[in-house]
């Protein structure tokens, strides 16, 4: 299905998409290219400690996913660990030999700001990635290296920019070489396979819609180095389609969760696969597929495409972002608002004002 045909198919739902989230998702290749060009000079300009023991990427929600993505993308390549952190504090083992990257799209994420405050007390080298807010203010006042991303987006829609900004930081810190160039090349690859990705996203959206209509909630199964893609699908369904979805890791699920299929269930399954799976992965995924088939569980496989890890990961992110927004439109749901999250933030702001602690 051509892009024009896809948009025409969903034209009757377009009025629901108040902030053009579908168009934003479709622009992922262009945004990855823009981000890789925008931040490539930072590799030589950022005043960062070279060769830290590890890079801690602190963030929440849509600001967290870039760290998880890079952990997957560089899992077998980076000389040092990339550790995504979704907490209100730092582990005791983190010290001045590590590098903290604080990521908050709004700049006002309480949990991330608390981590930054603790890092300052413990003299841990820090770099900030944000579009503004308190984090940008602190970075300016405390002379913390600051990487600014474009404002006016939903945090989850800013993934291409936060991802490329983080990549520049990681390369500047000496963990890997040539990453920005590889991201730019991956953007070109995505442009070339856009039609295939769109078809996969559309098919997945319609399958998910059928499952939800039947009362089946999806469990997304994935494995390293594609955990971030499976987790992305789960969270994008949550935020864009306003529906429950669940995520599980292989091989860990082999040791506990698969027993749940012996009992009653109202679930379906999405299995994330990739070409060239090593035997110890392939046979586990095949067993899972046969288990689901034998139990009568509706399931679908989604396969990554690409010649390298970055391309494969981004092909999944691209398809999953599109699928989650199309699922929202099929339900007549505006993918942009996150009213319940906004209510939580307001509730906490009335009781816990982080700005008073700074």
Tab-separated table of C-alpha atoms in Angstrom:
chain	number	residue	atom	x	y	z
A	1	UNK	CA	0.000	0.000	0.000
A	2	UNK	CA	1.474	3.350	-1.075
A	3	UNK	CA	1.738	6.181	1.415
A	4	UNK	CA	-0.955	8.102	-0.424
A	5	UNK	CA	-3.254	5.086	-0.300
A	6	UNK	CA	-2.551	4.564	3.396
A	7	UNK	CA	-3.374	8.175	4.206
A	8	UNK	CA	-6.507	8.008	2.069
A	9	UNK	CA	-7.579	4.833	3.858
A	10	UNK	CA	-7.385	6.617	7.199
A	11	UNK	CA	-8.659	9.977	5.920
A	12	UNK	CA	-11.984	9.552	7.703
A	13	UNK	CA	-10.066	9.308	10.988
A	14	UNK	CA	-7.788	12.289	10.302
A	15	UNK	CA	-9.887	14.726	12.318
A	16	UNK	CA	-9.144	12.634	15.408
A	17	UNK	CA	-5.382	13.163	15.009
A	18	UNK	CA	-5.295	16.666	16.516
A	19	UNK	CA	-1.511	17.046	16.475
A	20	UNK	CA	-0.751	15.077	13.291
A	21	UNK	CA	0.966	12.270	15.149
A	22	UNK	CA	0.731	9.993	12.099
A	23	UNK	CA	2.606	12.489	9.951
A	24	UNK	CA	5.195	12.799	12.717
A	25	UNK	CA	5.663	9.027	12.828
A	26	UNK	CA	5.970	8.815	9.058
A	27	UNK	CA	8.774	11.397	9.157
A	28	UNK	CA	11.059	9.226	11.314
A	29	UNK	CA	13.673	8.651	8.560
A	30	UNK	CA	13.875	12.382	7.788
A	31	UNK	CA	14.064	13.223	11.484
A	32	UNK	CA	16.845	10.681	12.071
A	33	UNK	CA	18.785	12.225	9.195
A	34	UNK	CA	18.152	15.743	10.489
A	35	UNK	CA	19.215	14.768	14.000
A	36	UNK	CA	22.366	12.992	12.853
A	37	UNK	CA	23.401	16.062	10.845
A	38	UNK	CA	22.366	18.490	13.582
A	39	UNK	CA	24.386	16.779	16.328
A	40	UNK	CA	27.348	15.345	14.422
A	41	UNK	CA	29.566	18.325	15.304
A	42	UNK	CA	28.991	17.652	19.004
A	43	UNK	CA	31.219	14.584	18.783
A	44	UNK	CA	34.275	16.857	18.722
A	45	UNK	CA	32.827	19.801	20.658
A	46	UNK	CA	31.245	18.388	23.819
A	47	UNK	CA	33.547	18.808	26.847
A	48	UNK	CA	33.087	15.295	28.194
A	49	UNK	CA	35.396	12.901	30.028
A	50	UNK	CA	36.753	10.370	27.561
A	51	UNK	CA	36.400	6.661	28.176
A	52	UNK	CA	34.167	6.663	31.287
A	53	UNK	CA	33.642	3.362	33.075
A	54	UNK	CA	30.005	3.430	31.939
A	55	UNK	CA	27.358	5.815	30.647
A	56	UNK	CA	24.214	6.103	32.777
A	57	UNK	CA	21.233	7.379	30.761
A	58	UNK	CA	18.616	8.704	33.193
A	59	UNK	CA	15.102	9.415	31.937
A	60	UNK	CA	11.456	8.454	32.142
A	61	UNK	CA	8.822	7.531	29.576
A	62	UNK	CA	9.449	8.920	26.111
A	63	UNK	CA	12.692	10.445	27.355
A	64	UNK	CA	13.941	7.021	28.464
A	65	UNK	CA	13.506	5.061	25.247
A	66	UNK	CA	16.559	6.558	23.526
A	67	UNK	CA	18.852	5.120	26.190
A	68	UNK	CA	17.271	1.690	25.908
A	69	UNK	CA	17.571	1.905	22.122
A	70	UNK	CA	21.283	2.728	22.287
A	71	UNK	CA	21.899	-0.037	24.809
A	72	UNK	CA	20.483	-2.487	22.261
A	73	UNK	CA	22.165	-0.888	19.260
A	74	UNK	CA	25.616	-0.945	20.851
A	75	UNK	CA	25.251	-4.004	23.074
A	76	UNK	CA	27.909	-6.003	21.236
A	77	UNK	CA	29.932	-3.048	19.952
A	78	UNK	CA	30.492	-0.558	22.767
A	79	UNK	CA	33.640	-0.886	24.847
A	80	UNK	CA	31.742	0.202	27.974
A	81	UNK	CA	28.256	-0.376	29.333
A	82	UNK	CA	25.315	1.886	28.543
A	83	UNK	CA	22.943	1.666	31.503
A	84	UNK	CA	19.401	3.068	31.160
A	85	UNK	CA	18.094	4.334	34.514
A	86	UNK	CA	14.440	4.958	35.409
A	87	UNK	CA	14.776	5.955	39.041
A	88	UNK	CA	14.700	8.908	41.424
A	89	UNK	CA	18.275	8.319	42.546
A	90	UNK	CA	21.638	6.925	41.497
A	91	UNK	CA	23.075	3.546	42.517
A	92	UNK	CA	25.789	3.783	45.147
A	93	UNK	CA	28.321	2.277	42.741
A	94	UNK	CA	28.158	5.275	40.379
A	95	UNK	CA	31.039	7.684	40.957
A	96	UNK	CA	33.123	10.364	39.234
A	97	UNK	CA	34.565	7.780	36.835
A	98	UNK	CA	31.127	7.328	35.248
A	99	UNK	CA	29.177	9.679	32.965
A	100	UNK	CA	25.544	10.601	33.615
A	101	UNK	CA	23.353	11.654	30.705
A	102	UNK	CA	20.168	13.244	32.044
A	103	UNK	CA	17.378	13.113	29.465
A	104	UNK	CA	14.126	15.001	29.981
A	105	UNK	CA	12.320	16.299	26.925
A	106	UNK	CA	10.348	18.883	28.892
A	107	UNK	CA	13.221	19.524	31.265
A	108	UNK	CA	10.835	19.248	34.197
A	109	UNK	CA	10.735	15.505	34.873
A	110	UNK	CA	10.908	15.208	38.654
A	111	UNK	CA	12.621	11.820	38.765
A	112	UNK	CA	15.380	12.888	36.377
A	113	UNK	CA	15.930	16.201	38.146
A	114	UNK	CA	16.423	14.327	41.414
A	115	UNK	CA	19.096	12.193	39.767
A	116	UNK	CA	20.826	15.353	38.508
A	117	UNK	CA	20.768	16.896	41.984
A	118	UNK	CA	22.315	13.759	43.447
A	119	UNK	CA	24.945	13.635	40.708
A	120	UNK	CA	25.953	17.208	41.521
A	121	UNK	CA	26.333	16.373	45.210
A	122	UNK	CA	28.493	13.369	44.315
A	123	UNK	CA	30.528	15.238	41.665
A	124	UNK	CA	29.541	12.860	38.878
A	125	UNK	CA	30.186	14.224	35.363
A	126	UNK	CA	26.836	15.051	33.768
A	127	UNK	CA	25.455	16.102	30.398
A	128	UNK	CA	21.853	17.230	29.841
A	129	UNK	CA	19.615	16.452	26.857
A	130	UNK	CA	16.411	18.519	26.851
A	131	UNK	CA	14.264	21.057	25.024
A	132	UNK	CA	14.191	23.462	27.981
A	133	UNK	CA	12.609	23.654	31.431
A	134	UNK	CA	14.413	23.349	34.751
A	135	UNK	CA	17.017	20.948	33.375
A	136	UNK	CA	18.182	23.480	30.778
A	137	UNK	CA	18.232	26.177	33.460
A	138	UNK	CA	20.347	24.031	35.782
A	139	UNK	CA	22.698	23.073	32.966
A	140	UNK	CA	23.282	26.738	32.175
A	141	UNK	CA	23.744	27.784	35.807
A	142	UNK	CA	25.973	24.842	36.724
A	143	UNK	CA	27.873	24.831	33.420
A	144	UNK	CA	26.756	21.303	32.593
A	145	UNK	CA	27.184	20.414	28.897
A	146	UNK	CA	23.760	20.898	27.293
A	147	UNK	CA	22.365	19.284	24.140
A	148	UNK	CA	19.128	20.964	23.098
A	149	UNK	CA	16.478	19.126	21.085
A	150	UNK	CA	13.618	20.759	19.127
A	151	UNK	CA	10.690	21.856	21.285
A	152	UNK	CA	6.958	21.536	20.604
A	153	UNK	CA	6.814	17.751	20.218
A	154	UNK	CA	5.378	15.000	22.348
A	155	UNK	CA	8.321	13.342	24.152
A	156	UNK	CA	7.605	9.995	22.487
A	157	UNK	CA	7.524	11.700	19.079
A	158	UNK	CA	10.896	13.338	19.739
A	159	UNK	CA	12.641	9.938	19.760
A	160	UNK	CA	14.637	10.581	16.539
A	161	UNK	CA	16.172	13.727	18.002
A	162	UNK	CA	16.810	12.385	21.479
A	163	UNK	CA	18.240	9.205	19.971
A	164	UNK	CA	20.688	11.068	17.723
A	165	UNK	CA	21.592	13.511	20.510
A	166	UNK	CA	22.392	10.585	22.811
A	167	UNK	CA	24.383	8.938	20.049
A	168	UNK	CA	26.514	12.070	19.726
A	169	UNK	CA	27.164	12.050	23.486
A	170	UNK	CA	28.142	8.375	23.465
A	171	UNK	CA	30.485	8.857	20.524
A	172	UNK	CA	31.964	12.005	22.088
A	173	UNK	CA	32.674	10.009	25.256
A	174	UNK	CA	34.694	7.530	23.217
A	175	UNK	CA	32.494	4.457	23.603
A	176	UNK	CA	32.144	3.909	19.859
A	177	UNK	CA	33.320	5.391	16.553
A	178	UNK	CA	31.287	6.325	13.485
A	179	UNK	CA	27.882	6.070	15.144
A	180	UNK	CA	26.522	9.335	13.746
A	181	UNK	CA	27.433	8.309	10.213
A	182	UNK	CA	25.768	4.924	10.702
A	183	UNK	CA	22.577	6.641	11.888
A	184	UNK	CA	22.552	8.848	8.814
A	185	UNK	CA	23.010	5.782	6.620
A	186	UNK	CA	20.205	4.029	8.511
A	187	UNK	CA	17.904	6.963	7.736
A	188	UNK	CA	18.593	6.452	4.033
A	189	UNK	CA	17.881	2.749	4.395
A	190	UNK	CA	14.516	3.482	6.046
A	191	UNK	CA	13.573	5.776	3.182
A	192	UNK	CA	14.288	2.953	0.744
A	193	UNK	CA	12.163	0.410	2.636
A	194	UNK	CA	9.420	2.810	3.721
A	195	UNK	CA	6.773	0.979	1.717
A	196	UNK	CA	7.567	-2.364	3.324
A	197	UNK	CA	7.560	-0.804	6.786
A	198	UNK	CA	4.250	0.959	6.165
A	199	UNK	CA	2.641	-2.287	5.072
A	200	UNK	CA	3.932	-4.026	8.204
A	201	UNK	CA	2.668	-1.227	10.441
A	202	UNK	CA	-0.750	-1.165	8.815
A	203	UNK	CA	-1.131	-4.944	9.007
A	204	UNK	CA	-0.098	-4.992	12.661
A	205	UNK	CA	-2.504	-2.166	13.530
A	206	UNK	CA	-5.442	-3.998	11.988
A	207	UNK	CA	-4.500	-7.276	13.644
A	208	UNK	CA	-4.215	-5.562	17.027
A	209	UNK	CA	-7.559	-3.849	16.500
A	210	UNK	CA	-9.193	-7.229	15.865
A	211	UNK	CA	-7.605	-8.654	19.009
A	212	UNK	CA	-8.765	-5.792	21.202
A	213	UNK	CA	-12.253	-6.048	19.732
A	214	UNK	CA	-12.214	-9.727	20.713
A	215	UNK	CA	-11.123	-8.824	24.253
A	216	UNK	CA	-7.537	-10.045	23.891
A	217	UNK	CA	-4.724	-7.900	25.285
A	218	UNK	CA	-1.326	-8.264	23.570
A	219	UNK	CA	1.836	-9.535	25.205
A	220	UNK	CA	4.883	-8.419	23.221
A	221	UNK	CA	7.782	-10.896	23.287
A	222	UNK	CA	11.264	-9.786	22.335
A	223	UNK	CA	14.894	-10.599	23.045
A	224	UNK	CA	18.243	-8.815	23.202
A	225	UNK	CA	19.256	-6.888	21.137
A	226	UNK	CA	15.653	-6.006	20.238
A	227	UNK	CA	14.244	-5.505	23.723
A	228	UNK	CA	13.877	-1.771	23.161
A	229	UNK	CA	11.720	-2.353	20.080
A	230	UNK	CA	9.338	-4.674	21.905
A	231	UNK	CA	9.138	-2.283	24.835
A	232	UNK	CA	8.531	0.608	22.430
A	233	UNK	CA	5.512	-1.152	20.928
A	234	UNK	CA	4.035	-1.757	24.375
A	235	UNK	CA	4.457	1.858	25.507
A	236	UNK	CA	3.307	3.337	22.195
A	237	UNK	CA	0.096	1.303	22.386
A	238	UNK	CA	-0.356	2.573	25.957
A	239	UNK	CA	0.122	6.251	25.117
A	240	UNK	CA	-1.163	6.509	21.562
A	241	UNK	CA	-4.053	4.032	21.568
A	242	UNK	CA	-4.833	4.360	25.304
A	243	UNK	CA	-4.922	0.586	25.746
A	244	UNK	CA	-3.248	-1.970	27.965
A	245	UNK	CA	-0.379	-3.921	26.442
A	246	UNK	CA	2.339	-5.951	28.106
A	247	UNK	CA	5.990	-6.690	27.383
A	248	UNK	CA	8.090	-9.728	28.209
A	249	UNK	CA	11.724	-10.668	27.635
A	250	UNK	CA	13.099	-13.860	26.191
A	251	UNK	CA	14.856	-15.900	27.591
A	252	UNK	CA	13.650	-14.841	31.070
A	253	UNK	CA	9.998	-15.534	30.202
A	254	UNK	CA	11.002	-19.128	29.407
A	255	UNK	CA	11.662	-19.630	33.113
A	256	UNK	CA	8.357	-18.353	34.494
A	257	UNK	CA	5.823	-16.530	32.330
A	258	UNK	CA	5.220	-19.289	29.794
A	259	UNK	CA	3.585	-21.320	32.554
A	260	UNK	CA	0.747	-18.799	32.462
A	261	UNK	CA	-0.388	-20.174	29.119
A	262	UNK	CA	-1.449	-23.362	30.919
A	263	UNK	CA	-4.240	-21.426	32.647
A	264	UNK	CA	-7.179	-19.395	31.318
A	265	UNK	CA	-6.201	-16.264	29.425
A	266	UNK	CA	-7.536	-13.306	27.452
A	267	UNK	CA	-4.299	-12.432	25.741
A	268	UNK	CA	-2.785	-12.488	22.284
A	269	UNK	CA	0.926	-12.256	21.453
A	270	UNK	CA	3.225	-10.234	19.232
A	271	UNK	CA	6.576	-11.946	18.658
A	272	UNK	CA	9.495	-9.771	17.558
A	273	UNK	CA	11.892	-11.630	15.271
A	274	UNK	CA	14.969	-10.793	13.212
A	275	UNK	CA	16.938	-12.441	10.417
A	276	UNK	CA	20.036	-14.360	11.391
A	277	UNK	CA	18.904	-15.391	14.857
A	278	UNK	CA	21.580	-17.544	16.524
A	279	UNK	CA	20.425	-21.107	17.302
A	280	UNK	CA	20.057	-20.443	21.041
A	281	UNK	CA	17.584	-17.653	20.204
A	282	UNK	CA	15.921	-19.249	17.191
A	283	UNK	CA	14.877	-22.438	18.959
A	284	UNK	CA	13.491	-20.552	21.959
A	285	UNK	CA	11.387	-18.372	19.690
A	286	UNK	CA	10.220	-21.399	17.712
A	287	UNK	CA	9.204	-23.171	20.915
A	288	UNK	CA	7.245	-20.082	21.975
A	289	UNK	CA	5.464	-19.945	18.640
A	290	UNK	CA	4.546	-23.631	18.803
A	291	UNK	CA	3.408	-23.269	22.420
A	292	UNK	CA	1.077	-20.417	21.501
A	293	UNK	CA	-0.232	-22.278	18.488
A	294	UNK	CA	-0.901	-25.383	20.550
A	295	UNK	CA	-2.786	-23.382	23.172
A	296	UNK	CA	-4.877	-21.618	20.549
A	297	UNK	CA	-3.382	-18.205	21.304
A	298	UNK	CA	-3.758	-15.668	18.515
A	299	UNK	CA	-0.285	-14.443	17.669
A	300	UNK	CA	1.642	-12.618	14.985
A	301	UNK	CA	5.331	-12.321	14.182
A	302	UNK	CA	6.931	-9.030	13.161
A	303	UNK	CA	10.342	-9.305	11.525
A	304	UNK	CA	13.083	-6.687	11.555
A	305	UNK	CA	14.715	-5.809	8.247
A	306	UNK	CA	18.143	-4.372	7.581
A	307	UNK	CA	21.797	-5.119	7.049
A	308	UNK	CA	23.053	-4.109	10.487
A	309	UNK	CA	21.789	-3.718	14.037
A	310	UNK	CA	20.871	-0.034	13.721
A	311	UNK	CA	18.835	-0.612	10.587
A	312	UNK	CA	17.029	-3.600	12.055
A	313	UNK	CA	16.152	-1.793	15.271
A	314	UNK	CA	14.972	1.346	13.515
A	315	UNK	CA	12.845	-0.656	11.078
A	316	UNK	CA	10.968	-2.064	14.071
A	317	UNK	CA	10.617	1.305	15.797
A	318	UNK	CA	9.295	2.782	12.554
A	319	UNK	CA	6.721	0.029	12.026
A	320	UNK	CA	5.629	-0.022	15.676
A	321	UNK	CA	5.188	3.747	15.920
A	322	UNK	CA	3.014	3.725	12.809
A	323	UNK	CA	1.037	0.704	14.011
A	324	UNK	CA	0.238	2.257	17.395
A	325	UNK	CA	-1.059	5.472	15.850
A	326	UNK	CA	-3.116	3.663	13.213
A	327	UNK	CA	-4.562	1.519	16.005
A	328	UNK	CA	-5.585	4.705	17.814
A	329	UNK	CA	-7.232	6.066	14.665
A	330	UNK	CA	-9.095	2.809	14.072
A	331	UNK	CA	-10.521	3.208	17.567
A	332	UNK	CA	-11.446	6.831	16.931
A	333	UNK	CA	-8.951	7.879	19.609
A	334	UNK	CA	-6.745	10.963	19.388
A	335	UNK	CA	-3.180	9.623	19.802
A	336	UNK	CA	-1.762	12.894	21.152
A	337	UNK	CA	-3.342	13.606	24.579
A	338	UNK	CA	-2.207	11.782	27.705
A	339	UNK	CA	-4.829	13.009	30.166
A	340	UNK	CA	-4.163	10.476	32.923
A	341	UNK	CA	-0.409	11.152	32.893
A	342	UNK	CA	-1.127	14.886	32.968
A	343	UNK	CA	-3.417	14.358	35.957
A	344	UNK	CA	-0.647	12.498	37.782
A	345	UNK	CA	1.834	15.295	37.093
A	346	UNK	CA	-0.586	17.910	38.404
A	347	UNK	CA	-1.327	15.791	41.478
A	348	UNK	CA	2.378	15.447	42.261
A	349	UNK	CA	3.183	19.098	41.548
A	350	UNK	CA	0.631	20.119	44.172
A	351	UNK	CA	2.336	17.903	46.739
A	352	UNK	CA	5.974	17.616	45.631
A	353	UNK	CA	7.429	20.774	44.074
A	354	UNK	CA	10.885	19.801	42.856
A	355	UNK	CA	11.685	23.418	41.965
A	356	UNK	CA	11.761	24.273	45.680
A	357	UNK	CA	14.518	21.721	46.234
A	358	UNK	CA	16.804	23.143	43.590
